Amino acid sequence: GEAEESLAELDAFVGACEKRLIPLLRVGGVPDAELAHAIATAKVKAVERSIDLCWRLKQEVGSYALMGDSGFAHLDFLNCCKFAEGDSRVLMQKMARDRLRRFVKEAKEANAAASQLGEESQLCAKLAGKMAAAKGDKRSEAAIWDAEWRTVYQLAEATMQRTLKEVREV
Protein backbone atom coordinates (compact mmCIF):
# COMPACT_ATOMS: atom_id res chain seq x y z
CA GLY A 1 0.00 0.00 0.00
CA GLU A 2 0.84 3.65 0.22
CA ALA A 3 2.80 3.34 3.48
CA GLU A 4 4.92 0.43 2.27
CA GLU A 5 5.73 2.17 -1.01
CA SER A 6 6.57 5.46 0.70
CA LEU A 7 8.73 3.82 3.33
CA ALA A 8 10.52 1.67 0.71
CA GLU A 9 11.39 4.81 -1.27
CA LEU A 10 12.68 6.54 1.85
CA ASP A 11 14.64 3.44 2.88
CA ALA A 12 16.28 3.33 -0.56
CA PHE A 13 17.11 7.03 -0.30
CA VAL A 14 18.63 6.63 3.17
CA GLY A 15 20.57 3.62 1.88
CA ALA A 16 21.97 5.70 -1.00
CA CYS A 17 23.05 8.38 1.49
CA GLU A 18 24.70 5.76 3.69
CA LYS A 19 26.50 4.25 0.70
CA ARG A 20 28.12 7.64 0.02
CA LEU A 21 28.73 8.50 3.69
CA ILE A 22 30.30 5.26 4.99
CA PRO A 23 33.51 5.49 2.92
CA LEU A 24 33.98 9.08 4.07
CA LEU A 25 33.57 8.15 7.72
CA ARG A 26 36.07 5.31 7.38
CA VAL A 27 38.81 7.76 6.36
CA GLY A 28 37.73 10.64 8.59
CA GLY A 29 36.31 12.56 5.64
CA VAL A 30 33.57 15.15 5.73
CA PRO A 31 30.48 15.09 3.51
CA ASP A 32 30.37 17.73 0.79
CA ALA A 33 27.46 20.18 0.67
CA GLU A 34 25.48 17.95 -1.70
CA LEU A 35 25.71 14.91 0.57
CA ALA A 36 25.02 16.99 3.68
CA HIS A 37 21.85 18.27 1.99
CA ALA A 38 20.86 14.70 1.06
CA ILE A 39 21.38 13.57 4.67
CA ALA A 40 19.30 16.50 5.96
CA THR A 41 16.62 15.62 3.40
CA ALA A 42 16.66 12.00 4.60
CA LYS A 43 16.28 13.09 8.21
CA VAL A 44 13.42 15.50 7.55
CA LYS A 45 11.49 13.33 5.10
CA ALA A 46 11.85 10.08 7.07
CA VAL A 47 10.72 11.63 10.35
CA GLU A 48 7.91 13.73 8.86
CA ARG A 49 6.58 10.85 6.77
CA SER A 50 6.69 8.47 9.75
CA ILE A 51 4.81 10.96 11.92
CA ASP A 52 2.22 11.46 9.19
CA LEU A 53 1.67 7.73 8.59
CA CYS A 54 1.46 6.93 12.31
CA TRP A 55 -0.99 9.76 12.96
CA ARG A 56 -3.18 8.60 10.08
CA LEU A 57 -3.06 5.00 11.32
CA LYS A 58 -3.98 6.18 14.81
CA GLN A 59 -7.06 7.90 13.35
CA GLU A 60 -8.02 4.71 11.53
CA VAL A 61 -7.84 2.42 14.55
CA GLY A 62 -9.75 4.84 16.77
CA SER A 63 -10.03 4.12 20.47
CA TYR A 64 -7.76 1.09 20.19
CA ALA A 65 -4.89 3.59 19.90
CA LEU A 66 -5.64 4.72 23.46
CA MET A 67 -4.92 1.29 24.93
CA GLY A 68 -1.57 0.93 26.66
CA ASP A 69 -0.41 -2.10 24.69
CA SER A 70 -1.49 -0.84 21.27
CA GLY A 71 2.00 0.40 20.41
CA PHE A 72 0.85 3.98 20.00
CA ALA A 73 2.23 4.97 23.41
CA HIS A 74 5.63 5.42 21.77
CA LEU A 75 4.55 7.94 19.14
CA ASP A 76 6.06 10.78 21.14
CA PHE A 77 9.43 9.27 20.26
CA LEU A 78 8.87 10.37 16.65
CA ASN A 79 8.24 13.92 17.82
CA CYS A 80 11.54 13.75 19.71
CA CYS A 81 13.19 12.64 16.45
CA LYS A 82 11.79 15.73 14.77
CA PHE A 83 13.84 17.91 17.11
CA ALA A 84 16.91 15.69 17.59
CA GLU A 85 20.03 15.95 15.43
CA GLY A 86 18.74 19.18 13.95
CA ASP A 87 15.21 20.46 14.24
CA SER A 88 13.43 19.63 10.99
CA ARG A 89 12.18 23.20 10.56
CA VAL A 90 15.64 24.65 11.18
CA LEU A 91 17.11 22.22 8.62
CA MET A 92 14.44 23.23 6.13
CA GLN A 93 15.20 26.92 6.66
CA LYS A 94 18.89 26.19 6.10
CA MET A 95 18.04 24.34 2.88
CA ALA A 96 15.99 27.29 1.66
CA ARG A 97 18.69 29.80 2.66
CA ASP A 98 21.42 27.80 0.94
CA ARG A 99 19.35 27.42 -2.22
CA LEU A 100 18.51 31.14 -2.27
CA ARG A 101 22.21 32.03 -1.85
CA ARG A 102 23.09 29.74 -4.75
CA PHE A 103 20.34 31.30 -6.87
CA VAL A 104 21.59 34.84 -6.15
CA LYS A 105 25.20 33.83 -6.86
CA GLU A 106 24.21 32.21 -10.15
CA ALA A 107 22.16 35.24 -11.11
CA LYS A 108 25.16 37.52 -10.46
CA GLU A 109 27.34 35.25 -12.57
CA ALA A 110 24.67 35.33 -15.29
CA ASN A 111 24.48 31.56 -15.08
CA ALA A 112 20.80 31.42 -16.00
CA ALA A 113 20.92 27.77 -17.02
CA ALA A 114 22.20 26.67 -13.60
CA SER A 115 19.63 28.73 -11.72
CA GLN A 116 16.67 27.51 -13.78
CA LEU A 117 15.29 24.61 -11.79
CA GLY A 118 11.60 25.19 -12.31
CA GLU A 119 9.70 25.61 -9.09
CA GLU A 120 12.88 26.23 -7.10
CA SER A 121 13.85 29.13 -9.36
CA GLN A 122 10.41 30.65 -9.15
CA LEU A 123 10.42 30.45 -5.36
CA CYS A 124 13.97 31.81 -5.19
CA ALA A 125 13.06 34.69 -7.50
CA LYS A 126 10.06 35.49 -5.32
CA LEU A 127 12.15 35.45 -2.12
CA ALA A 128 15.03 37.37 -3.72
CA GLY A 129 12.61 40.02 -4.90
CA LYS A 130 11.16 40.43 -1.42
CA MET A 131 14.61 40.39 0.22
CA ALA A 132 15.87 43.09 -2.15
CA ALA A 133 13.59 45.55 -0.36
CA ALA A 134 15.79 45.17 2.75
CA LYS A 135 18.74 46.70 0.84
CA GLY A 136 21.21 44.65 2.85
CA ASP A 137 19.81 45.55 6.28
CA LYS A 138 20.05 42.30 8.26
CA ARG A 139 17.12 43.10 10.55
CA SER A 140 14.89 43.86 7.61
CA GLU A 141 16.06 40.72 5.85
CA ALA A 142 15.19 38.63 8.93
CA ALA A 143 11.76 40.26 9.16
CA ILE A 144 11.07 39.60 5.47
CA TRP A 145 12.30 36.00 5.82
CA ASP A 146 9.92 35.49 8.76
CA ALA A 147 7.02 37.10 6.91
CA GLU A 148 7.67 34.86 3.90
CA TRP A 149 7.79 31.66 5.95
CA ARG A 150 5.40 29.82 3.64
CA THR A 151 7.61 30.50 0.63
CA VAL A 152 10.70 29.52 2.64
CA TYR A 153 9.20 26.12 3.50
CA GLN A 154 7.90 25.66 -0.06
CA LEU A 155 11.43 26.26 -1.32
CA ALA A 156 12.86 23.77 1.16
CA GLU A 157 10.25 21.21 0.11
CA ALA A 158 11.07 21.79 -3.56
CA THR A 159 14.80 21.26 -2.91
CA MET A 160 14.07 18.06 -1.00
CA GLN A 161 11.80 16.74 -3.76
CA ARG A 162 14.51 17.44 -6.34
CA THR A 163 17.10 15.70 -4.15
CA LEU A 164 14.88 12.64 -3.70
CA LYS A 165 14.30 12.51 -7.46
CA GLU A 166 18.01 12.89 -8.30
CA VAL A 167 18.98 10.04 -6.01
CA ARG A 168 16.24 7.80 -7.49
CA GLU A 169 17.65 8.47 -10.97
CA VAL A 170 21.22 7.48 -10.00
mmCIF file of C-alpha atoms in Angstrom:
data_model
loop_
_atom_site.group_PDB
_atom_site.id
_atom_site.type_symbol
_atom_site.label_atom_id
_atom_site.label_comp_id
_atom_site.label_asym_id
_atom_site.label_seq_id
_atom_site.Cartn_x
_atom_site.Cartn_y
_atom_site.Cartn_z
ATOM 1 C CA GLY A 1 0.000 0.000 0.000
ATOM 2 C CA GLU A 2 0.842 3.647 0.223
ATOM 3 C CA ALA A 3 2.795 3.336 3.476
ATOM 4 C CA GLU A 4 4.923 0.425 2.273
ATOM 5 C CA GLU A 5 5.728 2.168 -1.008
ATOM 6 C CA SER A 6 6.565 5.458 0.696
ATOM 7 C CA LEU A 7 8.729 3.819 3.332
ATOM 8 C CA ALA A 8 10.520 1.666 0.710
ATOM 9 C CA GLU A 9 11.392 4.815 -1.271
ATOM 10 C CA LEU A 10 12.683 6.538 1.852
ATOM 11 C CA ASP A 11 14.642 3.443 2.879
ATOM 12 C CA ALA A 12 16.277 3.326 -0.565
ATOM 13 C CA PHE A 13 17.112 7.027 -0.301
ATOM 14 C CA VAL A 14 18.634 6.634 3.172
ATOM 15 C CA GLY A 15 20.570 3.624 1.882
ATOM 16 C CA ALA A 16 21.968 5.703 -0.997
ATOM 17 C CA CYS A 17 23.052 8.385 1.487
ATOM 18 C CA GLU A 18 24.703 5.756 3.695
ATOM 19 C CA LYS A 19 26.501 4.254 0.701
ATOM 20 C CA ARG A 20 28.118 7.636 0.025
ATOM 21 C CA LEU A 21 28.729 8.499 3.691
ATOM 22 C CA ILE A 22 30.304 5.264 4.991
ATOM 23 C CA PRO A 23 33.515 5.489 2.918
ATOM 24 C CA LEU A 24 33.981 9.078 4.071
ATOM 25 C CA LEU A 25 33.567 8.149 7.720
ATOM 26 C CA ARG A 26 36.073 5.315 7.379
ATOM 27 C CA VAL A 27 38.808 7.756 6.355
ATOM 28 C CA GLY A 28 37.725 10.636 8.588
ATOM 29 C CA GLY A 29 36.306 12.561 5.641
ATOM 30 C CA VAL A 30 33.575 15.152 5.729
ATOM 31 C CA PRO A 31 30.484 15.088 3.508
ATOM 32 C CA ASP A 32 30.369 17.730 0.792
ATOM 33 C CA ALA A 33 27.462 20.177 0.673
ATOM 34 C CA GLU A 34 25.478 17.946 -1.696
ATOM 35 C CA LEU A 35 25.714 14.910 0.569
ATOM 36 C CA ALA A 36 25.018 16.993 3.683
ATOM 37 C CA HIS A 37 21.854 18.265 1.989
ATOM 38 C CA ALA A 38 20.865 14.705 1.063
ATOM 39 C CA ILE A 39 21.377 13.569 4.669
ATOM 40 C CA ALA A 40 19.304 16.496 5.960
ATOM 41 C CA THR A 41 16.618 15.621 3.402
ATOM 42 C CA ALA A 42 16.657 12.002 4.595
ATOM 43 C CA LYS A 43 16.276 13.093 8.208
ATOM 44 C CA VAL A 44 13.415 15.500 7.549
ATOM 45 C CA LYS A 45 11.490 13.330 5.100
ATOM 46 C CA ALA A 46 11.846 10.082 7.073
ATOM 47 C CA VAL A 47 10.723 11.632 10.347
ATOM 48 C CA GLU A 48 7.914 13.728 8.858
ATOM 49 C CA ARG A 49 6.579 10.847 6.771
ATOM 50 C CA SER A 50 6.693 8.472 9.748
ATOM 51 C CA ILE A 51 4.811 10.960 11.919
ATOM 52 C CA ASP A 52 2.216 11.459 9.186
ATOM 53 C CA LEU A 53 1.667 7.733 8.590
ATOM 54 C CA CYS A 54 1.461 6.927 12.311
ATOM 55 C CA TRP A 55 -0.987 9.762 12.962
ATOM 56 C CA ARG A 56 -3.178 8.602 10.080
ATOM 57 C CA LEU A 57 -3.064 5.001 11.321
ATOM 58 C CA LYS A 58 -3.981 6.176 14.806
ATOM 59 C CA GLN A 59 -7.059 7.899 13.348
ATOM 60 C CA GLU A 60 -8.024 4.708 11.528
ATOM 61 C CA VAL A 61 -7.837 2.420 14.550
ATOM 62 C CA GLY A 62 -9.753 4.840 16.767
ATOM 63 C CA SER A 63 -10.033 4.123 20.472
ATOM 64 C CA TYR A 64 -7.757 1.087 20.193
ATOM 65 C CA ALA A 65 -4.890 3.589 19.902
ATOM 66 C CA LEU A 66 -5.644 4.722 23.457
ATOM 67 C CA MET A 67 -4.925 1.290 24.927
ATOM 68 C CA GLY A 68 -1.574 0.925 26.657
ATOM 69 C CA ASP A 69 -0.412 -2.103 24.692
ATOM 70 C CA SER A 70 -1.491 -0.837 21.270
ATOM 71 C CA GLY A 71 2.004 0.400 20.414
ATOM 72 C CA PHE A 72 0.854 3.977 20.000
ATOM 73 C CA ALA A 73 2.231 4.970 23.410
ATOM 74 C CA HIS A 74 5.632 5.417 21.767
ATOM 75 C CA LEU A 75 4.549 7.944 19.139
ATOM 76 C CA ASP A 76 6.064 10.783 21.138
ATOM 77 C CA PHE A 77 9.429 9.266 20.258
ATOM 78 C CA LEU A 78 8.866 10.371 16.655
ATOM 79 C CA ASN A 79 8.241 13.917 17.820
ATOM 80 C CA CYS A 80 11.543 13.749 19.706
ATOM 81 C CA CYS A 81 13.189 12.645 16.455
ATOM 82 C CA LYS A 82 11.792 15.730 14.766
ATOM 83 C CA PHE A 83 13.842 17.907 17.108
ATOM 84 C CA ALA A 84 16.914 15.694 17.591
ATOM 85 C CA GLU A 85 20.031 15.948 15.429
ATOM 86 C CA GLY A 86 18.743 19.180 13.947
ATOM 87 C CA ASP A 87 15.211 20.460 14.240
ATOM 88 C CA SER A 88 13.428 19.626 10.985
ATOM 89 C CA ARG A 89 12.177 23.200 10.562
ATOM 90 C CA VAL A 90 15.641 24.648 11.176
ATOM 91 C CA LEU A 91 17.107 22.222 8.621
ATOM 92 C CA MET A 92 14.436 23.229 6.134
ATOM 93 C CA GLN A 93 15.197 26.920 6.657
ATOM 94 C CA LYS A 94 18.889 26.186 6.099
ATOM 95 C CA MET A 95 18.044 24.340 2.876
ATOM 96 C CA ALA A 96 15.994 27.291 1.662
ATOM 97 C CA ARG A 97 18.692 29.801 2.662
ATOM 98 C CA ASP A 98 21.422 27.803 0.935
ATOM 99 C CA ARG A 99 19.350 27.425 -2.219
ATOM 100 C CA LEU A 100 18.510 31.137 -2.268
ATOM 101 C CA ARG A 101 22.207 32.034 -1.853
ATOM 102 C CA ARG A 102 23.093 29.744 -4.751
ATOM 103 C CA PHE A 103 20.340 31.302 -6.871
ATOM 104 C CA VAL A 104 21.595 34.840 -6.146
ATOM 105 C CA LYS A 105 25.204 33.833 -6.862
ATOM 106 C CA GLU A 106 24.213 32.212 -10.155
ATOM 107 C CA ALA A 107 22.157 35.245 -11.111
ATOM 108 C CA LYS A 108 25.160 37.523 -10.462
ATOM 109 C CA GLU A 109 27.337 35.247 -12.568
ATOM 110 C CA ALA A 110 24.668 35.332 -15.290
ATOM 111 C CA ASN A 111 24.476 31.562 -15.079
ATOM 112 C CA ALA A 112 20.801 31.422 -16.005
ATOM 113 C CA ALA A 113 20.915 27.765 -17.015
ATOM 114 C CA ALA A 114 22.199 26.672 -13.599
ATOM 115 C CA SER A 115 19.635 28.726 -11.723
ATOM 116 C CA GLN A 116 16.674 27.506 -13.785
ATOM 117 C CA LEU A 117 15.293 24.608 -11.790
ATOM 118 C CA GLY A 118 11.600 25.191 -12.311
ATOM 119 C CA GLU A 119 9.704 25.612 -9.090
ATOM 120 C CA GLU A 120 12.879 26.232 -7.103
ATOM 121 C CA SER A 121 13.855 29.127 -9.358
ATOM 122 C CA GLN A 122 10.406 30.647 -9.151
ATOM 123 C CA LEU A 123 10.416 30.447 -5.359
ATOM 124 C CA CYS A 124 13.970 31.815 -5.189
ATOM 125 C CA ALA A 125 13.062 34.692 -7.496
ATOM 126 C CA LYS A 126 10.062 35.489 -5.317
ATOM 127 C CA LEU A 127 12.154 35.453 -2.125
ATOM 128 C CA ALA A 128 15.034 37.368 -3.720
ATOM 129 C CA GLY A 129 12.610 40.021 -4.902
ATOM 130 C CA LYS A 130 11.159 40.429 -1.422
ATOM 131 C CA MET A 131 14.605 40.388 0.221
ATOM 132 C CA ALA A 132 15.874 43.090 -2.149
ATOM 133 C CA ALA A 133 13.587 45.554 -0.358
ATOM 134 C CA ALA A 134 15.790 45.173 2.745
ATOM 135 C CA LYS A 135 18.736 46.703 0.837
ATOM 136 C CA GLY A 136 21.215 44.652 2.848
ATOM 137 C CA ASP A 137 19.809 45.550 6.276
ATOM 138 C CA LYS A 138 20.051 42.298 8.260
ATOM 139 C CA ARG A 139 17.123 43.102 10.554
ATOM 140 C CA SER A 140 14.892 43.863 7.610
ATOM 141 C CA GLU A 141 16.064 40.716 5.851
ATOM 142 C CA ALA A 142 15.194 38.633 8.927
ATOM 143 C CA ALA A 143 11.757 40.257 9.162
ATOM 144 C CA ILE A 144 11.074 39.599 5.474
ATOM 145 C CA TRP A 145 12.303 36.004 5.819
ATOM 146 C CA ASP A 146 9.924 35.487 8.755
ATOM 147 C CA ALA A 147 7.019 37.102 6.911
ATOM 148 C CA GLU A 148 7.675 34.861 3.897
ATOM 149 C CA TRP A 149 7.794 31.658 5.948
ATOM 150 C CA ARG A 150 5.400 29.817 3.643
ATOM 151 C CA THR A 151 7.608 30.504 0.631
ATOM 152 C CA VAL A 152 10.701 29.521 2.639
ATOM 153 C CA TYR A 153 9.202 26.123 3.498
ATOM 154 C CA GLN A 154 7.904 25.662 -0.060
ATOM 155 C CA LEU A 155 11.429 26.263 -1.320
ATOM 156 C CA ALA A 156 12.861 23.769 1.159
ATOM 157 C CA GLU A 157 10.247 21.212 0.109
ATOM 158 C CA ALA A 158 11.071 21.794 -3.557
ATOM 159 C CA THR A 159 14.804 21.256 -2.911
ATOM 160 C CA MET A 160 14.072 18.062 -0.995
ATOM 161 C CA GLN A 161 11.798 16.742 -3.760
ATOM 162 C CA ARG A 162 14.514 17.440 -6.340
ATOM 163 C CA THR A 163 17.102 15.704 -4.153
ATOM 164 C CA LEU A 164 14.879 12.643 -3.699
ATOM 165 C CA LYS A 165 14.304 12.511 -7.463
ATOM 166 C CA GLU A 166 18.006 12.893 -8.303
ATOM 167 C CA VAL A 167 18.979 10.040 -6.011
ATOM 168 C CA ARG A 168 16.239 7.804 -7.489
ATOM 169 C CA GLU A 169 17.653 8.473 -10.968
ATOM 170 C CA VAL A 170 21.224 7.482 -10.005
#
